[in-house]
C-alpha cells in the first residue's frame, strides 16, 4: 500500500498491476501458513489479501464463487456429497448450499484463520456456515484427499490459492489421481485455473494431467473477475463421464437459485473458448 492509500497487486508474469483505493487497513496477520491482510476499500468493499495476492473483494466475489459452484453442480446427475478443498472464505460453500439436492458439504481448508477472518470481515459469505449439512476440517487438503475413501464424493471443488506455497500440491498428477479415486463413477472435479491471458502455462498442463489421471472429459469455463490479474479468469471441470451428457440443463434453466451472475445462458456462454485457447491445446 503506498502513501496515497492504494493497494496494488503486481502480476510479474503479466507485466501488469491492479490497484484499489483503500480507506484503511483492518487486519494484518502471519499464520503458520500465510500472511493474511484485510483492507476496507473505497469502491470494492472489504478486500482479503493472502501473501500479497487478492483473494476476494466484497464487490466482485459473486462471479467467482457462483462459477465455482453452480456449473459443476448442474453438470452432475445427482450431487449429494460435496467436498471443498480450500475455500476458507466460505463464499463457494454458501453457493453450494443453495442446492437442495446437496446433503453434505465438507470443507477442508489448511488455515482456520481464513474462515475466522471471513466470519468477522465478510459475514455475508458465512451466512450458511451453521447449515446442518456443512462440516469444516482445518487441515491440508492434499493429505486429506490421499486418505479419502474411494467413491466418497460426487463433486470436488478446489477453491485454492495460486499454485504456490501450501497450494502447490493441489495442481499435481498425484492429487488428481487421489481426487479421481475419491469420486463416484459420475464424479466431477472443478478447480480454479487462473487467467487465460497470463497463465496458459498452468491451464494447459492442468488439463493434460486431468486427462492422464483418468478423467474422460475436461471443460474450461471463462468468466470476468475484475480484481484478479488481467480481469479474466477460468475454472476447469474434469468429469468421469461426458459432461454434456450429465448436464442437467432443465434444472439449470428453471432453478430458483438466488444468483447475481450465474444462469443457464451464462453457463453455456462460459464454455465457449477463444481461438488462441484452442490453438494452445495440442
Ligand atoms: N478465490 C481465491 C483465489 O483464487 O485467489 C481463493 C480463495 S480461498 C481464500 C483459498 C484458500 O486455499 C485459503 O483459505 C488457503 O488457506 C487454502 N489453501 C491453500 N492451500 C491449501 C491446501 N493445501 N489445503 C487446503 N487448503 C488450502
PDB file of C-alpha atoms and ligand atoms in Angstrom:
ATOM      1  CA  UNK A   1       0.000   0.000   0.000  1.00  0.00           C
ATOM      2  CA  UNK A   2       1.546   3.335  -0.946  1.00  0.00           C
ATOM      3  CA  UNK A   3       1.238   6.571   0.943  1.00  0.00           C
ATOM      4  CA  UNK A   4      -1.639   7.723  -1.242  1.00  0.00           C
ATOM      5  CA  UNK A   5      -3.623   4.759   0.089  1.00  0.00           C
ATOM      6  CA  UNK A   6      -3.707   2.404  -2.881  1.00  0.00           C
ATOM      7  CA  UNK A   7      -3.328  -1.359  -2.536  1.00  0.00           C
ATOM      8  CA  UNK A   8      -1.505  -2.722  -5.586  1.00  0.00           C
ATOM      9  CA  UNK A   9      -1.083  -6.345  -6.620  1.00  0.00           C
ATOM     10  CA  UNK A  10       1.757  -6.691  -9.084  1.00  0.00           C
ATOM     11  CA  UNK A  11       1.479  -9.572 -11.532  1.00  0.00           C
ATOM     12  CA  UNK A  12       5.076 -10.119 -12.667  1.00  0.00           C
ATOM     13  CA  UNK A  13       4.273 -12.747 -15.298  1.00  0.00           C
ATOM     14  CA  UNK A  14       1.694 -10.442 -16.913  1.00  0.00           C
ATOM     15  CA  UNK A  15       3.806  -7.296 -16.590  1.00  0.00           C
ATOM     16  CA  UNK A  16       0.785  -5.603 -15.056  1.00  0.00           C
ATOM     17  CA  UNK A  17      -0.723  -4.432 -11.786  1.00  0.00           C
ATOM     18  CA  UNK A  18      -4.180  -3.828 -10.350  1.00  0.00           C
ATOM     19  CA  UNK A  19      -4.840  -1.213  -7.663  1.00  0.00           C
ATOM     20  CA  UNK A  20      -7.743  -0.407  -5.393  1.00  0.00           C
ATOM     21  CA  UNK A  21      -8.197   2.776  -3.374  1.00  0.00           C
ATOM     22  CA  UNK A  22      -8.029   1.984   0.317  1.00  0.00           C
ATOM     23  CA  UNK A  23      -9.793   3.607   3.249  1.00  0.00           C
ATOM     24  CA  UNK A  24      -7.945   1.709   5.975  1.00  0.00           C
ATOM     25  CA  UNK A  25      -6.086  -1.459   6.810  1.00  0.00           C
ATOM     26  CA  UNK A  26      -8.329  -3.521   9.061  1.00  0.00           C
ATOM     27  CA  UNK A  27      -6.144  -6.522   9.859  1.00  0.00           C
ATOM     28  CA  UNK A  28      -2.691  -7.985   9.280  1.00  0.00           C
ATOM     29  CA  UNK A  29      -1.621 -11.401  10.497  1.00  0.00           C
ATOM     30  CA  UNK A  30       1.022 -14.029   9.784  1.00  0.00           C
ATOM     31  CA  UNK A  31      -0.467 -17.502  10.340  1.00  0.00           C
ATOM     32  CA  UNK A  32       1.670 -20.680  10.292  1.00  0.00           C
ATOM     33  CA  UNK A  33       0.736 -20.953   6.584  1.00  0.00           C
ATOM     34  CA  UNK A  34       0.464 -17.485   5.062  1.00  0.00           C
ATOM     35  CA  UNK A  35       0.135 -13.726   5.607  1.00  0.00           C
ATOM     36  CA  UNK A  36      -3.479 -12.535   5.646  1.00  0.00           C
ATOM     37  CA  UNK A  37      -4.356  -8.855   5.262  1.00  0.00           C
ATOM     38  CA  UNK A  38      -7.800  -7.255   5.245  1.00  0.00           C
ATOM     39  CA  UNK A  39      -8.463  -3.746   3.908  1.00  0.00           C
ATOM     40  CA  UNK A  40     -11.530  -1.526   3.637  1.00  0.00           C
ATOM     41  CA  UNK A  41     -11.516  -0.130   0.091  1.00  0.00           C
ATOM     42  CA  UNK A  42     -13.354   2.881  -1.319  1.00  0.00           C
ATOM     43  CA  UNK A  43     -15.232   1.050  -4.096  1.00  0.00           C
ATOM     44  CA  UNK A  44     -14.728  -2.709  -3.727  1.00  0.00           C
ATOM     45  CA  UNK A  45     -15.877  -3.100  -0.118  1.00  0.00           C
ATOM     46  CA  UNK A  46     -13.663  -5.238   2.103  1.00  0.00           C
ATOM     47  CA  UNK A  47     -10.648  -6.886   0.485  1.00  0.00           C
ATOM     48  CA  UNK A  48      -8.808 -10.053   1.611  1.00  0.00           C
ATOM     49  CA  UNK A  49      -5.200 -10.491   0.518  1.00  0.00           C
ATOM     50  CA  UNK A  50      -3.093 -13.626   1.109  1.00  0.00           C
ATOM     51  CA  UNK A  51       0.678 -13.407   0.637  1.00  0.00           C
ATOM     52  CA  UNK A  52       0.206 -10.215  -1.394  1.00  0.00           C
ATOM     53  CA  UNK A  53      -2.400 -11.710  -3.783  1.00  0.00           C
ATOM     54  CA  UNK A  54      -6.028 -10.583  -3.922  1.00  0.00           C
ATOM     55  CA  UNK A  55      -8.283 -13.426  -2.692  1.00  0.00           C
ATOM     56  CA  UNK A  56     -11.595 -11.618  -2.855  1.00  0.00           C
ATOM     57  CA  UNK A  57     -13.396  -8.337  -2.610  1.00  0.00           C
ATOM     58  CA  UNK A  58     -16.932  -7.811  -1.338  1.00  0.00           C
ATOM     59  CA  UNK A  59     -17.860  -6.221  -4.675  1.00  0.00           C
ATOM     60  CA  UNK A  60     -16.911  -8.852  -7.251  1.00  0.00           C
ATOM     61  CA  UNK A  61     -16.529 -12.206  -5.431  1.00  0.00           C
ATOM     62  CA  UNK A  62     -20.034 -13.269  -6.505  1.00  0.00           C
ATOM     63  CA  UNK A  63     -18.850 -14.014 -10.049  1.00  0.00           C
ATOM     64  CA  UNK A  64     -16.045 -16.328  -8.963  1.00  0.00           C
ATOM     65  CA  UNK A  65     -17.989 -18.099  -6.216  1.00  0.00           C
ATOM     66  CA  UNK A  66     -21.057 -18.724  -8.372  1.00  0.00           C
ATOM     67  CA  UNK A  67     -18.926 -20.042 -11.244  1.00  0.00           C
ATOM     68  CA  UNK A  68     -17.027 -22.364  -8.893  1.00  0.00           C
ATOM     69  CA  UNK A  69     -20.257 -23.860  -7.554  1.00  0.00           C
ATOM     70  CA  UNK A  70     -23.189 -23.861  -9.990  1.00  0.00           C
ATOM     71  CA  UNK A  71     -21.756 -25.166 -13.305  1.00  0.00           C
ATOM     72  CA  UNK A  72     -20.251 -28.235 -11.652  1.00  0.00           C
ATOM     73  CA  UNK A  73     -23.347 -28.943  -9.543  1.00  0.00           C
ATOM     74  CA  UNK A  74     -25.664 -28.695 -12.565  1.00  0.00           C
ATOM     75  CA  UNK A  75     -23.262 -30.931 -14.538  1.00  0.00           C
ATOM     76  CA  UNK A  76     -23.638 -33.796 -12.045  1.00  0.00           C
ATOM     77  CA  UNK A  77     -26.720 -36.049 -12.304  1.00  0.00           C
ATOM     78  CA  UNK A  78     -27.255 -36.110  -8.538  1.00  0.00           C
ATOM     79  CA  UNK A  79     -24.812 -34.067  -6.439  1.00  0.00           C
ATOM     80  CA  UNK A  80     -25.297 -35.091  -2.812  1.00  0.00           C
ATOM     81  CA  UNK A  81     -21.821 -35.256  -1.259  1.00  0.00           C
ATOM     82  CA  UNK A  82     -19.583 -32.294  -1.993  1.00  0.00           C
ATOM     83  CA  UNK A  83     -16.010 -31.703  -0.818  1.00  0.00           C
ATOM     84  CA  UNK A  84     -14.462 -28.235  -0.999  1.00  0.00           C
ATOM     85  CA  UNK A  85     -10.664 -28.081  -0.778  1.00  0.00           C
ATOM     86  CA  UNK A  86      -9.589 -24.595   0.328  1.00  0.00           C
ATOM     87  CA  UNK A  87     -12.498 -22.152   0.088  1.00  0.00           C
ATOM     88  CA  UNK A  88     -11.859 -20.828   3.613  1.00  0.00           C
ATOM     89  CA  UNK A  89     -13.694 -17.562   2.945  1.00  0.00           C
ATOM     90  CA  UNK A  90     -16.902 -19.677   2.678  1.00  0.00           C
ATOM     91  CA  UNK A  91     -18.280 -17.931  -0.443  1.00  0.00           C
ATOM     92  CA  UNK A  92     -18.244 -21.121  -2.516  1.00  0.00           C
ATOM     93  CA  UNK A  93     -19.757 -23.055   0.395  1.00  0.00           C
ATOM     94  CA  UNK A  94     -22.651 -20.575   0.567  1.00  0.00           C
ATOM     95  CA  UNK A  95     -23.366 -21.126  -3.149  1.00  0.00           C
ATOM     96  CA  UNK A  96     -23.153 -24.942  -2.888  1.00  0.00           C
ATOM     97  CA  UNK A  97     -25.658 -24.949  -0.022  1.00  0.00           C
ATOM     98  CA  UNK A  98     -28.235 -23.232  -2.258  1.00  0.00           C
ATOM     99  CA  UNK A  99     -28.699 -26.621  -3.990  1.00  0.00           C
ATOM    100  CA  UNK A 100     -31.447 -28.658  -2.351  1.00  0.00           C
ATOM    101  CA  UNK A 101     -30.010 -31.941  -3.687  1.00  0.00           C
ATOM    102  CA  UNK A 102     -26.811 -31.455  -1.693  1.00  0.00           C
ATOM    103  CA  UNK A 103     -26.972 -33.402   1.559  1.00  0.00           C
ATOM    104  CA  UNK A 104     -23.415 -32.865   2.885  1.00  0.00           C
ATOM    105  CA  UNK A 105     -20.580 -30.439   2.213  1.00  0.00           C
ATOM    106  CA  UNK A 106     -17.190 -30.963   3.808  1.00  0.00           C
ATOM    107  CA  UNK A 107     -14.830 -28.005   3.553  1.00  0.00           C
ATOM    108  CA  UNK A 108     -11.132 -28.796   4.098  1.00  0.00           C
ATOM    109  CA  UNK A 109      -9.014 -25.652   4.395  1.00  0.00           C
ATOM    110  CA  UNK A 110      -5.472 -25.738   5.736  1.00  0.00           C
ATOM    111  CA  UNK A 111      -5.844 -22.445   7.606  1.00  0.00           C
ATOM    112  CA  UNK A 112      -8.641 -21.896  10.127  1.00  0.00           C
ATOM    113  CA  UNK A 113      -7.733 -18.207  10.387  1.00  0.00           C
ATOM    114  CA  UNK A 114      -9.076 -17.557   6.862  1.00  0.00           C
ATOM    115  CA  UNK A 115     -12.519 -18.760   7.957  1.00  0.00           C
ATOM    116  CA  UNK A 116     -12.439 -16.893  11.272  1.00  0.00           C
ATOM    117  CA  UNK A 117     -11.471 -13.653   9.496  1.00  0.00           C
ATOM    118  CA  UNK A 118     -14.145 -14.202   6.846  1.00  0.00           C
ATOM    119  CA  UNK A 119     -16.723 -14.524   9.641  1.00  0.00           C
ATOM    120  CA  UNK A 120     -15.547 -11.191  11.011  1.00  0.00           C
ATOM    121  CA  UNK A 121     -14.984  -9.170   7.827  1.00  0.00           C
ATOM    122  CA  UNK A 122     -17.175 -10.940   5.201  1.00  0.00           C
ATOM    123  CA  UNK A 123     -20.193 -12.083   7.269  1.00  0.00           C
ATOM    124  CA  UNK A 124     -22.362 -12.117   4.121  1.00  0.00           C
ATOM    125  CA  UNK A 125     -20.272 -15.049   2.793  1.00  0.00           C
ATOM    126  CA  UNK A 126     -20.670 -17.006   6.033  1.00  0.00           C
ATOM    127  CA  UNK A 127     -24.473 -16.862   6.374  1.00  0.00           C
ATOM    128  CA  UNK A 128     -24.790 -20.599   5.725  1.00  0.00           C
ATOM    129  CA  UNK A 129     -21.906 -21.790   7.908  1.00  0.00           C
ATOM    130  CA  UNK A 130     -24.325 -23.112  10.508  1.00  0.00           C
ATOM    131  CA  UNK A 131     -26.303 -25.125   7.954  1.00  0.00           C
ATOM    132  CA  UNK A 132     -26.530 -28.673   9.356  1.00  0.00           C
ATOM    133  CA  UNK A 133     -25.263 -30.046   6.011  1.00  0.00           C
ATOM    134  CA  UNK A 134     -21.915 -28.193   6.357  1.00  0.00           C
ATOM    135  CA  UNK A 135     -18.819 -29.572   8.111  1.00  0.00           C
ATOM    136  CA  UNK A 136     -15.410 -27.977   8.481  1.00  0.00           C
ATOM    137  CA  UNK A 137     -11.979 -29.557   8.770  1.00  0.00           C
ATOM    138  CA  UNK A 138      -8.887 -27.415   9.136  1.00  0.00           C
ATOM    139  CA  UNK A 139      -6.100 -29.483   7.647  1.00  0.00           C
ATOM    140  CA  UNK A 140      -4.111 -29.992   4.462  1.00  0.00           C
ATOM    141  CA  UNK A 141      -6.426 -30.857   1.564  1.00  0.00           C
ATOM    142  CA  UNK A 142      -3.681 -32.833  -0.190  1.00  0.00           C
ATOM    143  CA  UNK A 143      -3.216 -35.214   2.746  1.00  0.00           C
ATOM    144  CA  UNK A 144      -6.998 -35.416   3.265  1.00  0.00           C
ATOM    145  CA  UNK A 145      -7.549 -36.452  -0.353  1.00  0.00           C
ATOM    146  CA  UNK A 146      -4.782 -39.072  -0.156  1.00  0.00           C
ATOM    147  CA  UNK A 147      -6.596 -40.762   2.720  1.00  0.00           C
ATOM    148  CA  UNK A 148     -10.175 -40.273   1.414  1.00  0.00           C
ATOM    149  CA  UNK A 149     -12.414 -43.318   0.953  1.00  0.00           C
ATOM    150  CA  UNK A 150     -12.913 -44.416  -2.645  1.00  0.00           C
ATOM    151  CA  UNK A 151     -16.147 -43.024  -4.108  1.00  0.00           C
ATOM    152  CA  UNK A 152     -16.933 -40.823  -1.095  1.00  0.00           C
ATOM    153  CA  UNK A 153     -17.682 -37.642  -3.091  1.00  0.00           C
ATOM    154  CA  UNK A 154     -19.931 -36.701  -6.002  1.00  0.00           C
ATOM    155  CA  UNK A 155     -18.271 -33.346  -6.563  1.00  0.00           C
ATOM    156  CA  UNK A 156     -14.862 -31.983  -5.501  1.00  0.00           C
ATOM    157  CA  UNK A 157     -14.334 -28.214  -5.699  1.00  0.00           C
ATOM    158  CA  UNK A 158     -10.737 -26.988  -5.420  1.00  0.00           C
ATOM    159  CA  UNK A 159     -11.048 -23.330  -4.403  1.00  0.00           C
ATOM    160  CA  UNK A 160      -7.435 -22.743  -3.500  1.00  0.00           C
ATOM    161  CA  UNK A 161      -4.771 -20.097  -3.690  1.00  0.00           C
ATOM    162  CA  UNK A 162      -2.488 -19.982  -6.751  1.00  0.00           C
ATOM    163  CA  UNK A 163      -0.071 -22.904  -7.293  1.00  0.00           C
ATOM    164  CA  UNK A 164       2.500 -21.582  -4.835  1.00  0.00           C
ATOM    165  CA  UNK A 165       3.116 -22.250  -1.133  1.00  0.00           C
ATOM    166  CA  UNK A 166       0.748 -24.770   0.506  1.00  0.00           C
ATOM    167  CA  UNK A 167      -1.387 -24.991  -2.660  1.00  0.00           C
ATOM    168  CA  UNK A 168       1.408 -26.225  -4.980  1.00  0.00           C
ATOM    169  CA  UNK A 169       0.499 -29.888  -4.462  1.00  0.00           C
ATOM    170  CA  UNK A 170      -3.129 -29.223  -5.444  1.00  0.00           C
ATOM    171  CA  UNK A 171      -2.097 -28.916  -9.098  1.00  0.00           C
ATOM    172  CA  UNK A 172      -0.199 -32.233  -9.416  1.00  0.00           C
ATOM    173  CA  UNK A 173      -0.946 -35.561 -11.080  1.00  0.00           C
ATOM    174  CA  UNK A 174      -0.828 -37.318  -7.678  1.00  0.00           C
ATOM    175  CA  UNK A 175      -3.569 -35.026  -6.333  1.00  0.00           C
ATOM    176  CA  UNK A 176      -5.796 -35.524  -9.397  1.00  0.00           C
ATOM    177  CA  UNK A 177      -5.336 -39.293  -9.110  1.00  0.00           C
ATOM    178  CA  UNK A 178      -6.478 -39.109  -5.461  1.00  0.00           C
ATOM    179  CA  UNK A 179      -9.492 -36.978  -6.485  1.00  0.00           C
ATOM    180  CA  UNK A 180     -10.374 -39.474  -9.223  1.00  0.00           C
ATOM    181  CA  UNK A 181     -10.359 -42.297  -6.665  1.00  0.00           C
ATOM    182  CA  UNK A 182     -12.415 -40.287  -4.140  1.00  0.00           C
ATOM    183  CA  UNK A 183     -15.132 -39.546  -6.717  1.00  0.00           C
ATOM    184  CA  UNK A 184     -18.070 -41.824  -7.555  1.00  0.00           C
ATOM    185  CA  UNK A 185     -18.487 -43.043 -11.128  1.00  0.00           C
ATOM    186  CA  UNK A 186     -20.282 -39.896 -12.306  1.00  0.00           C
ATOM    187  CA  UNK A 187     -17.996 -37.702 -10.187  1.00  0.00           C
ATOM    188  CA  UNK A 188     -16.693 -34.292 -11.242  1.00  0.00           C
ATOM    189  CA  UNK A 189     -13.740 -32.222 -10.072  1.00  0.00           C
ATOM    190  CA  UNK A 190     -13.595 -28.458 -10.608  1.00  0.00           C
ATOM    191  CA  UNK A 191     -10.595 -26.279  -9.882  1.00  0.00           C
ATOM    192  CA  UNK A 192      -9.906 -22.563 -10.240  1.00  0.00           C
ATOM    193  CA  UNK A 193      -7.442 -22.368 -13.123  1.00  0.00           C
ATOM    194  CA  UNK A 194      -6.091 -18.818 -13.309  1.00  0.00           C
ATOM    195  CA  UNK A 195      -6.083 -16.307 -16.189  1.00  0.00           C
ATOM    196  CA  UNK A 196      -6.400 -17.464 -19.810  1.00  0.00           C
ATOM    197  CA  UNK A 197      -4.395 -14.412 -20.882  1.00  0.00           C
ATOM    198  CA  UNK A 198      -1.455 -14.854 -18.492  1.00  0.00           C
ATOM    199  CA  UNK A 199      -1.441 -18.480 -17.350  1.00  0.00           C
ATOM    200  CA  UNK A 200      -1.786 -20.877 -20.271  1.00  0.00           C
ATOM    201  CA  UNK A 201       1.396 -22.470 -18.870  1.00  0.00           C
ATOM    202  CA  UNK A 202      -0.723 -23.513 -15.864  1.00  0.00           C
ATOM    203  CA  UNK A 203      -4.029 -24.276 -17.632  1.00  0.00           C
ATOM    204  CA  UNK A 204      -2.620 -26.474 -20.380  1.00  0.00           C
ATOM    205  CA  UNK A 205      -0.625 -28.881 -18.155  1.00  0.00           C
ATOM    206  CA  UNK A 206      -3.526 -28.943 -15.680  1.00  0.00           C
ATOM    207  CA  UNK A 207      -5.921 -30.142 -18.390  1.00  0.00           C
ATOM    208  CA  UNK A 208      -3.408 -32.753 -19.564  1.00  0.00           C
ATOM    209  CA  UNK A 209      -2.900 -34.070 -16.034  1.00  0.00           C
ATOM    210  CA  UNK A 210      -6.659 -34.327 -15.528  1.00  0.00           C
ATOM    211  CA  UNK A 211      -6.932 -36.478 -18.644  1.00  0.00           C
ATOM    212  CA  UNK A 212      -3.869 -38.589 -17.884  1.00  0.00           C
ATOM    213  CA  UNK A 213      -5.233 -39.441 -14.430  1.00  0.00           C
ATOM    214  CA  UNK A 214      -8.365 -40.969 -15.945  1.00  0.00           C
ATOM    215  CA  UNK A 215     -10.932 -38.184 -16.337  1.00  0.00           C
ATOM    216  CA  UNK A 216     -12.804 -38.640 -19.614  1.00  0.00           C
ATOM    217  CA  UNK A 217     -13.902 -35.065 -20.184  1.00  0.00           C
ATOM    218  CA  UNK A 218     -12.337 -31.689 -19.410  1.00  0.00           C
ATOM    219  CA  UNK A 219     -14.110 -28.318 -19.802  1.00  0.00           C
ATOM    220  CA  UNK A 220     -12.719 -24.870 -19.079  1.00  0.00           C
ATOM    221  CA  UNK A 221     -15.160 -22.087 -18.159  1.00  0.00           C
ATOM    222  CA  UNK A 222     -14.286 -18.438 -18.876  1.00  0.00           C
ATOM    223  CA  UNK A 223     -15.620 -15.537 -16.854  1.00  0.00           C
ATOM    224  CA  UNK A 224     -14.677 -11.991 -15.863  1.00  0.00           C
ATOM    225  CA  UNK A 225     -13.077 -11.367 -12.479  1.00  0.00           C
ATOM    226  CA  UNK A 226     -12.181  -7.679 -12.260  1.00  0.00           C
ATOM    227  CA  UNK A 227      -9.929  -7.867  -9.184  1.00  0.00           C
ATOM    228  CA  UNK A 228      -7.751 -10.773 -10.435  1.00  0.00           C
ATOM    229  CA  UNK A 229      -4.766 -10.348 -12.798  1.00  0.00           C
ATOM    230  CA  UNK A 230      -5.933  -9.490 -16.350  1.00  0.00           C
ATOM    231  CA  UNK A 231      -9.572  -9.301 -15.120  1.00  0.00           C
ATOM    232  CA  UNK A 232     -10.329 -12.579 -16.903  1.00  0.00           C
ATOM    233  CA  UNK A 233     -10.415 -15.935 -15.122  1.00  0.00           C
ATOM    234  CA  UNK A 234     -11.168 -19.626 -15.580  1.00  0.00           C
ATOM    235  CA  UNK A 235     -12.342 -22.720 -13.744  1.00  0.00           C
ATOM    236  CA  UNK A 236     -11.673 -26.179 -15.177  1.00  0.00           C
ATOM    237  CA  UNK A 237     -14.005 -29.163 -14.775  1.00  0.00           C
ATOM    238  CA  UNK A 238     -12.851 -32.779 -15.094  1.00  0.00           C
ATOM    239  CA  UNK A 239     -15.582 -35.404 -15.360  1.00  0.00           C
ATOM    240  CA  UNK A 240     -15.501 -39.183 -15.253  1.00  0.00           C
ATOM    241  CA  UNK A 241     -18.399 -39.141 -17.750  1.00  0.00           C
ATOM    242  CA  UNK A 242     -19.036 -36.774 -20.667  1.00  0.00           C
ATOM    243  CA  UNK A 243     -20.112 -33.529 -19.034  1.00  0.00           C
ATOM    244  CA  UNK A 244     -22.538 -32.557 -21.804  1.00  0.00           C
ATOM    245  CA  UNK A 245     -24.364 -35.851 -21.195  1.00  0.00           C
ATOM    246  CA  UNK A 246     -24.732 -35.460 -17.437  1.00  0.00           C
ATOM    247  CA  UNK A 247     -25.524 -31.700 -17.523  1.00  0.00           C
ATOM    248  CA  UNK A 248     -28.999 -31.000 -16.062  1.00  0.00           C
ATOM    249  CA  UNK A 249     -29.916 -28.172 -18.411  1.00  0.00           C
ATOM    250  CA  UNK A 250     -33.603 -28.220 -17.451  1.00  0.00           C
ATOM    251  CA  UNK A 251     -32.734 -27.799 -13.780  1.00  0.00           C
ATOM    252  CA  UNK A 252     -30.219 -25.036 -14.521  1.00  0.00           C
ATOM    253  CA  UNK A 253     -32.797 -23.245 -16.691  1.00  0.00           C
ATOM    254  CA  UNK A 254     -35.618 -23.458 -14.193  1.00  0.00           C
ATOM    255  CA  UNK A 255     -33.748 -23.197 -10.936  1.00  0.00           C
ATOM    256  CA  UNK A 256     -34.899 -20.569  -8.498  1.00  0.00           C
ATOM    257  CA  UNK A 257     -31.432 -20.126  -7.055  1.00  0.00           C
ATOM    258  CA  UNK A 258     -30.754 -16.589  -5.885  1.00  0.00           C
ATOM    259  CA  UNK A 259     -27.723 -15.723  -8.023  1.00  0.00           C
ATOM    260  CA  UNK A 260     -26.267 -12.450  -9.251  1.00  0.00           C
ATOM    261  CA  UNK A 261     -24.206 -13.820 -12.169  1.00  0.00           C
ATOM    262  CA  UNK A 262     -24.943 -17.469 -12.938  1.00  0.00           C
ATOM    263  CA  UNK A 263     -27.804 -18.617 -15.128  1.00  0.00           C
ATOM    264  CA  UNK A 264     -28.125 -21.353 -17.737  1.00  0.00           C
ATOM    265  CA  UNK A 265     -27.228 -18.994 -20.624  1.00  0.00           C
ATOM    266  CA  UNK A 266     -24.119 -17.747 -18.798  1.00  0.00           C
ATOM    267  CA  UNK A 267     -23.151 -21.400 -18.222  1.00  0.00           C
ATOM    268  CA  UNK A 268     -23.312 -22.160 -21.959  1.00  0.00           C
ATOM    269  CA  UNK A 269     -21.569 -18.907 -22.895  1.00  0.00           C
ATOM    270  CA  UNK A 270     -18.750 -19.593 -20.414  1.00  0.00           C
ATOM    271  CA  UNK A 271     -17.981 -22.848 -22.240  1.00  0.00           C
ATOM    272  CA  UNK A 272     -17.128 -21.024 -25.495  1.00  0.00           C
ATOM    273  CA  UNK A 273     -13.327 -20.899 -25.754  1.00  0.00           C
ATOM    274  CA  UNK A 274     -11.415 -18.227 -27.672  1.00  0.00           C
ATOM    275  CA  UNK A 275      -9.403 -19.234 -30.763  1.00  0.00           C
ATOM    276  CA  UNK A 276      -5.995 -18.849 -29.114  1.00  0.00           C
ATOM    277  CA  UNK A 277      -7.103 -21.250 -26.403  1.00  0.00           C
ATOM    278  CA  UNK A 278      -7.952 -23.986 -28.917  1.00  0.00           C
ATOM    279  CA  UNK A 279      -4.625 -23.412 -30.675  1.00  0.00           C
ATOM    280  CA  UNK A 280      -2.647 -23.617 -27.429  1.00  0.00           C
ATOM    281  CA  UNK A 281      -4.094 -27.035 -26.595  1.00  0.00           C
ATOM    282  CA  UNK A 282      -2.165 -29.643 -28.524  1.00  0.00           C
TER     283      UNK A 282
HETATM  284  N1  LIG B   1     -10.628 -17.294  -4.787  1.00  0.00           N
HETATM  285  C1  LIG B   1      -9.311 -17.328  -4.346  1.00  0.00           C
HETATM  286  C2  LIG B   1      -8.285 -17.141  -5.430  1.00  0.00           C
HETATM  287  O1  LIG B   1      -8.342 -17.766  -6.484  1.00  0.00           O
HETATM  288  O2  LIG B   1      -7.397 -16.327  -5.211  1.00  0.00           O
HETATM  289  C3  LIG B   1      -9.078 -18.461  -3.430  1.00  0.00           C
HETATM  290  C4  LIG B   1      -9.667 -18.088  -2.119  1.00  0.00           C
HETATM  291  S1  LIG B   1      -9.601 -19.177  -0.782  1.00  0.00           S
HETATM  292  C5  LIG B   1      -9.382 -17.963   0.478  1.00  0.00           C
HETATM  293  C6  LIG B   1      -8.048 -20.020  -0.889  1.00  0.00           C
HETATM  294  C7  LIG B   1      -7.830 -20.945   0.306  1.00  0.00           C
HETATM  295  O3  LIG B   1      -6.984 -22.034  -0.078  1.00  0.00           O
HETATM  296  C8  LIG B   1      -7.136 -20.290   1.509  1.00  0.00           C
HETATM  297  O4  LIG B   1      -8.083 -20.199   2.546  1.00  0.00           O
HETATM  298  C9  LIG B   1      -5.989 -21.245   1.860  1.00  0.00           C
HETATM  299  O5  LIG B   1      -5.822 -21.433   3.236  1.00  0.00           O
HETATM  300  C10 LIG B   1      -6.450 -22.526   1.145  1.00  0.00           C
HETATM  301  N2  LIG B   1      -5.387 -23.494   0.861  1.00  0.00           N
HETATM  302  C11 LIG B   1      -4.187 -23.297   0.272  1.00  0.00           C
HETATM  303  N3  LIG B   1      -3.500 -24.469   0.212  1.00  0.00           N
HETATM  304  C12 LIG B   1      -4.298 -25.426   0.763  1.00  0.00           C
HETATM  305  C13 LIG B   1      -4.143 -26.828   0.994  1.00  0.00           C
HETATM  306  N4  LIG B   1      -3.042 -27.484   0.658  1.00  0.00           N
HETATM  307  N5  LIG B   1      -5.182 -27.488   1.578  1.00  0.00           N
HETATM  308  C14 LIG B   1      -6.314 -26.839   1.948  1.00  0.00           C
HETATM  309  N6  LIG B   1      -6.496 -25.520   1.753  1.00  0.00           N
HETATM  310  C15 LIG B   1      -5.509 -24.819   1.174  1.00  0.00           C
END
